[in-house]
Coordinates of C-alpha atoms in Angstrom, one line a residue:
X294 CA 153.8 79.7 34.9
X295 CA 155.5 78.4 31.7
X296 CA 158.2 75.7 31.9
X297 CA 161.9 76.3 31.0
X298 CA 162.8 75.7 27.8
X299 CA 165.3 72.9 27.3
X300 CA 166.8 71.9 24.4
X301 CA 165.6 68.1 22.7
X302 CA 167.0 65.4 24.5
X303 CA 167.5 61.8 22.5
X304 CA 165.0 59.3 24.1
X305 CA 168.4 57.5 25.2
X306 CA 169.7 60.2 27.2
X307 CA 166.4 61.0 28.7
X308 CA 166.2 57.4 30.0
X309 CA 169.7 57.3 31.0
X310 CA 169.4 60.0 32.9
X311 CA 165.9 59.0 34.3
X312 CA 168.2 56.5 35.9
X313 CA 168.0 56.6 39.5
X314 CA 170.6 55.3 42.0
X315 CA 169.2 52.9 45.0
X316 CA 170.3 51.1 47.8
X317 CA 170.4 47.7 48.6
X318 CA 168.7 46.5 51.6
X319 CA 171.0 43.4 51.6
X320 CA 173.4 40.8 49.3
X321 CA 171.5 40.3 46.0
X322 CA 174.5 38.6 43.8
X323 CA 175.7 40.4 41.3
X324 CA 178.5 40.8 42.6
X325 CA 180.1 37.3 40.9
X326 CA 179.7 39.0 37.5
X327 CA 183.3 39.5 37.2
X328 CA 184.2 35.9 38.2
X329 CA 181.3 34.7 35.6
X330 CA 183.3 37.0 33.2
X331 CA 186.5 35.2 34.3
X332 CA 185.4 31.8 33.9
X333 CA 183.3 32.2 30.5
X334 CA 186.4 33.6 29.0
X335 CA 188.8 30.9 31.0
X336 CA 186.5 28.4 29.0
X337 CA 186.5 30.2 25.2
X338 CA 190.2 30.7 25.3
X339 CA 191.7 34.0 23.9
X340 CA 193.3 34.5 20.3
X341 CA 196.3 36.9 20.1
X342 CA 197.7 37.3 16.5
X343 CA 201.3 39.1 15.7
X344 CA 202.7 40.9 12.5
X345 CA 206.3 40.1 12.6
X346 CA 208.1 42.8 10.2
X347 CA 211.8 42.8 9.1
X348 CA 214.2 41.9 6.5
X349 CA 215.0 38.3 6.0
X350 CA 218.0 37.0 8.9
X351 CA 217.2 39.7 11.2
X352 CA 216.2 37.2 13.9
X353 CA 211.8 37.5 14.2
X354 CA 211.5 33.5 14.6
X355 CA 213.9 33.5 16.8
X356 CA 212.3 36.4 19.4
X357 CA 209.2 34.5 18.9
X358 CA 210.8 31.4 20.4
X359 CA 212.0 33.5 22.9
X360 CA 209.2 35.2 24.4
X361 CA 206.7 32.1 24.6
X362 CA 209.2 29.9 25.3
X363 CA 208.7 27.4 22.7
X364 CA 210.2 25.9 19.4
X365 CA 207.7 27.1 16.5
X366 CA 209.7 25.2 14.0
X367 CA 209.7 28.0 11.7
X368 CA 211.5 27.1 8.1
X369 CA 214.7 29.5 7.2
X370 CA 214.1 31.5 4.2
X371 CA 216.7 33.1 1.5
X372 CA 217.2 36.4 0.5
X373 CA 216.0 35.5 -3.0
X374 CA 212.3 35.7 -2.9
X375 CA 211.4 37.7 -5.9
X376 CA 208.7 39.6 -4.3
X377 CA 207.0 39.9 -0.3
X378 CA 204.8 37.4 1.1
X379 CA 203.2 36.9 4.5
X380 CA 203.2 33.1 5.9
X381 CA 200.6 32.7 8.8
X382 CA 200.7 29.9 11.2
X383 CA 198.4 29.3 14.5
X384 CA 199.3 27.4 17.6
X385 CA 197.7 26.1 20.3
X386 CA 199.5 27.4 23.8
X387 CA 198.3 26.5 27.1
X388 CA 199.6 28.1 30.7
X389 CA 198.4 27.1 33.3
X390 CA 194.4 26.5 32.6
X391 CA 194.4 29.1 30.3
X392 CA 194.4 28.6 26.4
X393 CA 195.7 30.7 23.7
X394 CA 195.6 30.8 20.4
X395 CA 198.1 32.8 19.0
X396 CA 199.2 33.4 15.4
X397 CA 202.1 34.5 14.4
X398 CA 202.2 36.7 10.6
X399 CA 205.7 36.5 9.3
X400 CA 206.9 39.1 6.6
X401 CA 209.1 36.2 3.6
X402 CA 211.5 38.7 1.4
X403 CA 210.9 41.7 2.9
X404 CA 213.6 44.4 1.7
X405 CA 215.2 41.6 0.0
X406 CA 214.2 43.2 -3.2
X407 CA 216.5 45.7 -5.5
X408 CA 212.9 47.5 -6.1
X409 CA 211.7 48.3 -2.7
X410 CA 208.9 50.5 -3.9
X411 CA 205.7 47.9 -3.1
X412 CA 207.2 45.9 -0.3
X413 CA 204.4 47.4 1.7
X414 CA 201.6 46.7 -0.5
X415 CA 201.5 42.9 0.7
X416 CA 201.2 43.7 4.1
X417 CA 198.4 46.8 3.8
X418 CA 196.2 43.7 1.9
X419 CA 196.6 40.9 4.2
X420 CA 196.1 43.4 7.4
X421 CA 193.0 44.8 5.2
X422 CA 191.7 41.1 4.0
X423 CA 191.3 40.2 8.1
X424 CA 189.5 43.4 8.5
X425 CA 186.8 42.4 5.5
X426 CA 186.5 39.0 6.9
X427 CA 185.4 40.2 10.2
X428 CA 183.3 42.6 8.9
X429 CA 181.3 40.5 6.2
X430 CA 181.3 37.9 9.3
X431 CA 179.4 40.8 11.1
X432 CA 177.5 41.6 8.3
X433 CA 175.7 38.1 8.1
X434 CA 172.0 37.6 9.5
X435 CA 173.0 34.5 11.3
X436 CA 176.6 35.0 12.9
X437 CA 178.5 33.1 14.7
X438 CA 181.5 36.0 16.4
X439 CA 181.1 33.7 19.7
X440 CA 183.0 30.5 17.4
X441 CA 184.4 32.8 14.8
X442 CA 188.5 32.7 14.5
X443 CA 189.9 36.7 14.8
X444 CA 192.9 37.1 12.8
X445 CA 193.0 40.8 12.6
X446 CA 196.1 41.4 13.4
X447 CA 196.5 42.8 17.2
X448 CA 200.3 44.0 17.0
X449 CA 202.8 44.6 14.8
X450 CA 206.5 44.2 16.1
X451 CA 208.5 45.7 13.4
X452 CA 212.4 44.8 13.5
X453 CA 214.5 47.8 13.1
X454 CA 218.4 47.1 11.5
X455 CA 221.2 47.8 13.9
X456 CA 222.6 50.3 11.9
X457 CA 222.7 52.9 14.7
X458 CA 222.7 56.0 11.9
X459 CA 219.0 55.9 11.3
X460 CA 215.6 54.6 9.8
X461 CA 215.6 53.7 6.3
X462 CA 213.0 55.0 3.9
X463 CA 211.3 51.7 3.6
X464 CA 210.6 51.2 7.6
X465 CA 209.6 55.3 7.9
X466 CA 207.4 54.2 4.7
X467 CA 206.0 51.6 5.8
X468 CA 205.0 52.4 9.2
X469 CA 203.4 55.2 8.1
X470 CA 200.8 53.8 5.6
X471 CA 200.2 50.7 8.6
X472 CA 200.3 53.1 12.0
X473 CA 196.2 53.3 10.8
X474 CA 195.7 50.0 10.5
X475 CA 197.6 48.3 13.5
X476 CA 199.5 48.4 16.8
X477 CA 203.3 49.0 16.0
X478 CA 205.7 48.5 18.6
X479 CA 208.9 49.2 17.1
X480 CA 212.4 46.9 18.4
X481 CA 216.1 47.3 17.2
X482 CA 216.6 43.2 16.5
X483 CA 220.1 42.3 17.2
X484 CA 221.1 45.2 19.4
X485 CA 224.0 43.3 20.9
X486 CA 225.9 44.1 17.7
X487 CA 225.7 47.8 19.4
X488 CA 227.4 49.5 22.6
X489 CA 225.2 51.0 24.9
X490 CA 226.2 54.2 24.2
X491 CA 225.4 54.3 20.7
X492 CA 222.0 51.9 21.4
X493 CA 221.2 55.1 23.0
X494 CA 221.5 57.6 20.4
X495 CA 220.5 55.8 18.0
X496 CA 217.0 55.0 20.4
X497 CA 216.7 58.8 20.5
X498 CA 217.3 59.3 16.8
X499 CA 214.7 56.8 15.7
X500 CA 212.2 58.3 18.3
X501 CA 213.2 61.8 16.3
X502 CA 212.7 60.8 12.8
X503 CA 209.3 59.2 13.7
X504 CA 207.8 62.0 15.2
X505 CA 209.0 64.4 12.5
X506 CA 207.4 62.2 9.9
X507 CA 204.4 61.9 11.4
X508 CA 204.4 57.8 12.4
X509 CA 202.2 57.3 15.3
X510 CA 203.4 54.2 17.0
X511 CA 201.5 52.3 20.1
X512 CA 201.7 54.0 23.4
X513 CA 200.9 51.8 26.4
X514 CA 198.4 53.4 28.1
X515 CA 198.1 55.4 31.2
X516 CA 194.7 55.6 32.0
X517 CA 194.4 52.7 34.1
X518 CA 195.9 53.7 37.7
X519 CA 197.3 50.0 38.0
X520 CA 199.5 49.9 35.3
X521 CA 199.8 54.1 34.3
X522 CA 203.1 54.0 36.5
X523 CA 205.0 51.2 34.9
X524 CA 203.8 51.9 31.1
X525 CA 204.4 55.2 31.4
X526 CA 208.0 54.3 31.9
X527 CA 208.0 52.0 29.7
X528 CA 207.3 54.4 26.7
X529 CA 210.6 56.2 27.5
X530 CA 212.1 53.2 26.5
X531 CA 210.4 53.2 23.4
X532 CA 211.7 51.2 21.1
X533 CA 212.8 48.6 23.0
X534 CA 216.9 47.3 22.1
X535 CA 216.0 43.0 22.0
X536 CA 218.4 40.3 21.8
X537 CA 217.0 36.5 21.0
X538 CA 218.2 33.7 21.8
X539 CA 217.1 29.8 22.1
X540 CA 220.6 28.0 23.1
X541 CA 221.2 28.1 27.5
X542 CA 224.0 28.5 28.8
X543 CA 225.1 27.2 32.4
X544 CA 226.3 30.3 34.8
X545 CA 227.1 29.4 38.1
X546 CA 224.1 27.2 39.4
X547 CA 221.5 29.0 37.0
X548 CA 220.8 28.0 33.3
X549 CA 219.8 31.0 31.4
X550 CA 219.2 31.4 27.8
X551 CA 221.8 33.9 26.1
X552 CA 223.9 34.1 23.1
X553 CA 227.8 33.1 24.0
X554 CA 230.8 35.3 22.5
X555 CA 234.4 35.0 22.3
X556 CA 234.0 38.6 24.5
X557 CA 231.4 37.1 26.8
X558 CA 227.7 36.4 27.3
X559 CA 224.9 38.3 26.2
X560 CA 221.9 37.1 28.7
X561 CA 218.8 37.2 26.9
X562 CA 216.8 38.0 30.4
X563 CA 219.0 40.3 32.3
X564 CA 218.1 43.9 32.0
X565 CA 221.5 45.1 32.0
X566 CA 221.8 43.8 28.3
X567 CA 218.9 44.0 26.6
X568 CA 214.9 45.4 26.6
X569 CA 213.6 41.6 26.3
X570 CA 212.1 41.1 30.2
X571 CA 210.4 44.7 29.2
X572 CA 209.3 43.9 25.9
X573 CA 208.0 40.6 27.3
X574 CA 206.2 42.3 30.1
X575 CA 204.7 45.2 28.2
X576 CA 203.7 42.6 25.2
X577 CA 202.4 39.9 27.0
X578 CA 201.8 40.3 30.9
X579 CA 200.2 44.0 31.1
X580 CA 198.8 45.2 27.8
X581 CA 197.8 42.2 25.9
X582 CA 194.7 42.9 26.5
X583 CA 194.5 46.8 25.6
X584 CA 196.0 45.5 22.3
X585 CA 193.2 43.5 21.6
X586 CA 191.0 46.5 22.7
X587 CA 192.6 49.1 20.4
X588 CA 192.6 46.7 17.4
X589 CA 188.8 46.3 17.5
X590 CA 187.5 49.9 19.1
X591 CA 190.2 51.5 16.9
X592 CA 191.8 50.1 13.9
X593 CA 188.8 48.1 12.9
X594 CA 186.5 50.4 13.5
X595 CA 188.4 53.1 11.5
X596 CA 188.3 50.3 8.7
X597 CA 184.1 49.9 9.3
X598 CA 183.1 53.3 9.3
X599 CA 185.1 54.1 6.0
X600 CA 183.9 50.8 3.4
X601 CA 180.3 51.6 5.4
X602 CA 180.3 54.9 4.0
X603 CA 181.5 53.4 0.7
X604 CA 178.6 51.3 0.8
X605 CA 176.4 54.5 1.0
X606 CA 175.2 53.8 4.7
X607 CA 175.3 57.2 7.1
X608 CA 174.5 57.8 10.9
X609 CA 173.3 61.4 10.5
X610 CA 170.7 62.4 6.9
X611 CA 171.1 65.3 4.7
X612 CA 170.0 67.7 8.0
X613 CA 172.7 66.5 9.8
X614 CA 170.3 65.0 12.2
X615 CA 170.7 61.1 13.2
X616 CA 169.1 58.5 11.0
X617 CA 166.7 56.7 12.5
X618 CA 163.5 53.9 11.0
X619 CA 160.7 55.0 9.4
X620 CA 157.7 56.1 11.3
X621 CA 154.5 56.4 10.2
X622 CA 154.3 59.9 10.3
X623 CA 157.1 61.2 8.8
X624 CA 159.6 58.9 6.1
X625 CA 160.3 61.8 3.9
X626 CA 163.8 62.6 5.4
X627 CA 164.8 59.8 7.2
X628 CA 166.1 56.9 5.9
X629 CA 166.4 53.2 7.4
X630 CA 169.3 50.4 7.0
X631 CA 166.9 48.8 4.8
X632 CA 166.3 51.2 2.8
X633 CA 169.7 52.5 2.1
X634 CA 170.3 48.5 1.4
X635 CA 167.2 48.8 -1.4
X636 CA 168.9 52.1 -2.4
X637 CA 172.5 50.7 -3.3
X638 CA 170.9 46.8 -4.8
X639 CA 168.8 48.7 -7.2
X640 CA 172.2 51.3 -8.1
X641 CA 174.3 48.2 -8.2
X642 CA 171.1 46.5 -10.3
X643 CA 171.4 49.4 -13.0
X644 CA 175.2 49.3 -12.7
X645 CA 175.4 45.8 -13.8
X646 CA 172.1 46.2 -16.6
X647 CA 173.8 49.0 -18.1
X648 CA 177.0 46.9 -17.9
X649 CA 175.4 44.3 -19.7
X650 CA 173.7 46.1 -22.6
X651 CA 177.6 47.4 -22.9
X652 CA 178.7 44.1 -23.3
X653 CA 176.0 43.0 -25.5
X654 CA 177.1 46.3 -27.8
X655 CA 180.8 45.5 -27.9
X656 CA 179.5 41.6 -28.7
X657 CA 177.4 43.0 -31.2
X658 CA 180.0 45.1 -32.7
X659 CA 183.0 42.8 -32.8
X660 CA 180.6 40.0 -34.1
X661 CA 180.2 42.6 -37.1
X662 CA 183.7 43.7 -37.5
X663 CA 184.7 39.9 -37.2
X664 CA 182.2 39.2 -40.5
X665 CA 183.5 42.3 -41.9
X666 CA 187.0 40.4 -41.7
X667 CA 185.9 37.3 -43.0
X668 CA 184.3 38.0 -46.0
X669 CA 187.5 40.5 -47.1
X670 CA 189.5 37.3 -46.7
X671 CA 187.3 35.1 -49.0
X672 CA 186.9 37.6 -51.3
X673 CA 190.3 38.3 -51.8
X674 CA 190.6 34.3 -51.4
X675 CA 187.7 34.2 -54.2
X676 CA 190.0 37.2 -56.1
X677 CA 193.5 34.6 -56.0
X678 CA 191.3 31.3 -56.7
X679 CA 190.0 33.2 -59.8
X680 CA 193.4 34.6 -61.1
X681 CA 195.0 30.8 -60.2
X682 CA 192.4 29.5 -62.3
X683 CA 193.3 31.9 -65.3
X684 CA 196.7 31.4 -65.1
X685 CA 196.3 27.5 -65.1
X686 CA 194.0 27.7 -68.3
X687 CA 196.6 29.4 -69.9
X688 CA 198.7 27.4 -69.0
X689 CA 197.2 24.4 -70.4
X690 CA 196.4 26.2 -73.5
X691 CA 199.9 26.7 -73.9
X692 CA 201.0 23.1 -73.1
X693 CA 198.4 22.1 -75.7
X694 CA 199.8 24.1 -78.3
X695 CA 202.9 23.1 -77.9
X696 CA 202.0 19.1 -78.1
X697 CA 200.0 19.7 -81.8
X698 CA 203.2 21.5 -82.9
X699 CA 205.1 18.4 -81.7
X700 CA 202.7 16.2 -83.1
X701 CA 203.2 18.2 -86.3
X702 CA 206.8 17.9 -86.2
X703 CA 206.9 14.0 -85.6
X704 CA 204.6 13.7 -88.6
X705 CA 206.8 15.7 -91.2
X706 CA 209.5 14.0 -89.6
X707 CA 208.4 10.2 -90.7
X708 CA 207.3 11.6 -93.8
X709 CA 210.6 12.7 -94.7
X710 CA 212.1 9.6 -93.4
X711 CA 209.8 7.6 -95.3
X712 CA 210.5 9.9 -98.3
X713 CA 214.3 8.5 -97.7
X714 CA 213.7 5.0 -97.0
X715 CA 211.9 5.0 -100.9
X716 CA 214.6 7.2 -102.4
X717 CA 217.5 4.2 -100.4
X718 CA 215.1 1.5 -101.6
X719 CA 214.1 0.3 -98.6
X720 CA 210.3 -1.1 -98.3
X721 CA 207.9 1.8 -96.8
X722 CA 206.8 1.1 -93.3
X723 CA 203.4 0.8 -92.0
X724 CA 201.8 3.6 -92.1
X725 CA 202.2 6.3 -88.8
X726 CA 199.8 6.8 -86.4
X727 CA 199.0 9.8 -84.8
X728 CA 200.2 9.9 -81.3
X729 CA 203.3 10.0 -79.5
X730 CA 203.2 6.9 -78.2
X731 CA 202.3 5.4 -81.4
X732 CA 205.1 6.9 -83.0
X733 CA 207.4 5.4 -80.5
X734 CA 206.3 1.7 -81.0
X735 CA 206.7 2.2 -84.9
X736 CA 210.2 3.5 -84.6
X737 CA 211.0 0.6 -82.3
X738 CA 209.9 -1.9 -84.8
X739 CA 211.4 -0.3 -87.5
X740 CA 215.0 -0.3 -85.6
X741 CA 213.8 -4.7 -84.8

């Protein structure tokens, strides 16, 4: 009786489901992984790094301050920065017996510009830059991940103007080149200069234009049946209306941090007044964690798979069917890591041989036309030292002339004077010499 035929299983999924589940006759242990878990990471600390986005004044050091409870000392910064730049700093924040390290990314001069057109441009290369350094971190035969310093970014709070009209191109611009790349939680900074009523429709106009442009911002997820109740109400109040404040103010027997009016008090942790507590909870207590997750499983691995493939490494060969090492029996079609590596040094070795020989041409070339110039300037140098030289032996030809002629003259002229002096009576004078100054010293004697 023949066997049904089945389709080829991967040896993977044949062993996974060769798997076979058993009892236990009693307590073995692994139980405690979790707490192991727990403790190992208790120990190693976590890192937790945020992209703070918005124009200069609009308040991100201060909500930073506000939601860890802390003075970051962050410096002020004008509205005259000629172009954007991002200023990391890291701290070191302990609660409890548990350490973070968080960074915090700020955005100097953004929109402060009167050309708006590559304010993003900084931002997509820094976000980009932590990506590379992770991945050539990975990409290293001895790694160290375990010690390494993450500073892919893990969110991206981006402050939204209280205009309460509607986004401006450069925030629907820019969160749709990064909504690849990172987390964005979008906030309306400031939103105490706004009634409730129009913090409203504004919320729902914002949530409008970002869905008809196609901006996919971070959803808090609802998978997990311990937090899918409160996130998914959270994301209805997506994006969260935030007020920051560091000055407390005394009401009644409590001390709370708000921002005093001549109208009143705007308390920075009651509900009624702002989305802060939310913000807070969402950021920080329940999905800190998930953001962490989605910037590694996601973003970055978005980032991997495309400068992989740029690199010429593939999962599946020209069949479509998954690359796997050589065997022994068949390498024809199947290629390994190593040799796709071999493949792109010796493409990258002919790139740069070829680029040499080009370079050595060019060299070559310009050495040539660079003699070419040289000996046009000394011949025509050679062609203006030869016509100088004419013209100054004519030139002293001339002058020459011109002092036998005086000569000449000098001589008739004593003879006729000496022609005189016999014709006067006067007794002749020694006899001239030839030479001007000759002449001179017999006409001075004559006159003694």
């Amino acid at each position: 009786m023949r066997a049904p035929s089945h389709p080829p299983v991967d040896n993977q999924d044949a062993k996974r489901q060769s798997c076979r589940s058993l009892p236990l006759a009693g307590h073995v242990g692994f139980d405690s992984l979790p707490d192991q878990l727990v403790n190992k990471s208790i120990h190693q600390g976590f890192c937790f790094n945020i992209l703070c986005i918005g124009e200069t004044g609009i308040g991100k050091s201060t909500l930073m301050d506000s939601l860890f409870n802390t003075n970051f000392d962050d410096c002020m910064s004008t509205h005259f920065q000629p172009n954007v730049r991002l200023k990391a700093e890291t701290y070191e924040l302990q609660e409890s017996n548990v350490r973070l390290k968080l960074t915090v990314v700020n955005t100097v001069g953004f929109g402060d510009q009167i050309n708006k057109d590559d304010s993003y441009q900084p931002i997509v290369d820094y976000i980009d830059a932590q990506f590379e350094a992770y991945l050539q971190e990975e990409l290293k035969i001895k790694r160290a991940l375990y010690n390494y310093h993450d500073t892919r970014i893990h969110v991206c709070l981006y402050f939204i103007s209280p205009t309460g009209h509607s986004l401006k191109t450069l925030d629907l611009l820019t969160m749709k080149i990064l909504d690849s790349k990172v987390n964005i939680i979008p906030i309306i900074a400031k939103a105490d200069t706004v009634s409730k009523s129009e913090l409203q429709r504004f919320k729902s106009k914002i949530m409008s234009e970002l869905v008809s442009n196609g901006v996919q911002i971070y959803q808090f997820p609802t998978d997990d049946e311990t937090v899918a109740k409160v996130n998914a109400t959270m994301n209805g109040y997506l994006p969260f209306a935030v007020v920051g404040s560091v000055e407390e103010i005394k009401i009644g027997n409590k001390t709370v941090k708000a921002r005093q009016y001549p109208w009143g008090i705007v308390q920075v942790e009651n509900e009624h007044h702002c989305d802060f507590v939310k913000l807070r909870e969402m950021l920080i207590c329940t999905n800190m964690e998930d953001l962490r997750e989605q910037t590694h499983m996601s973003h970055y691995e978005l980032y991997r798979r495309c400068k992989l493939e740029q690199m010429g490494f593939r999962d599946t060969g020209p069949e479509n069917k998954p690359v796997r090492m050589p065997d022994s029996k068949k390498t024809s079609r199947r290629e390994s890591l190593q040799e796709t590596y071999e493949a792109k040094r010796h493409e990258f070795l002919g790139e740069l041989q070829q680029k040499e020989e080009e370079m050595r041409q060019m060299f070559v070339q310009r050495v040539k036309e660079k003699e070419a110039l040289l000996k046009e300037a000394e011949r025509e140098l050679q062609v203006k030292f030869e016509h100088l030289k004419r013209l100054h032996q004519e030139e002293r030809i001339r002058v020459e002339e011109k002092r036998k002629l005086l000569e000449d003259e000098i001589m008739a002229f004593n003879k006729r004077k000496a022609a005189s002096d016999i014709l006067q009576g006067r007794p002749l004078p020694a006899t001239p010499t030839v030479g001007l100054k000759k002449d001179k010293d017999r006409k001075n004697s004559g006159f003694m």
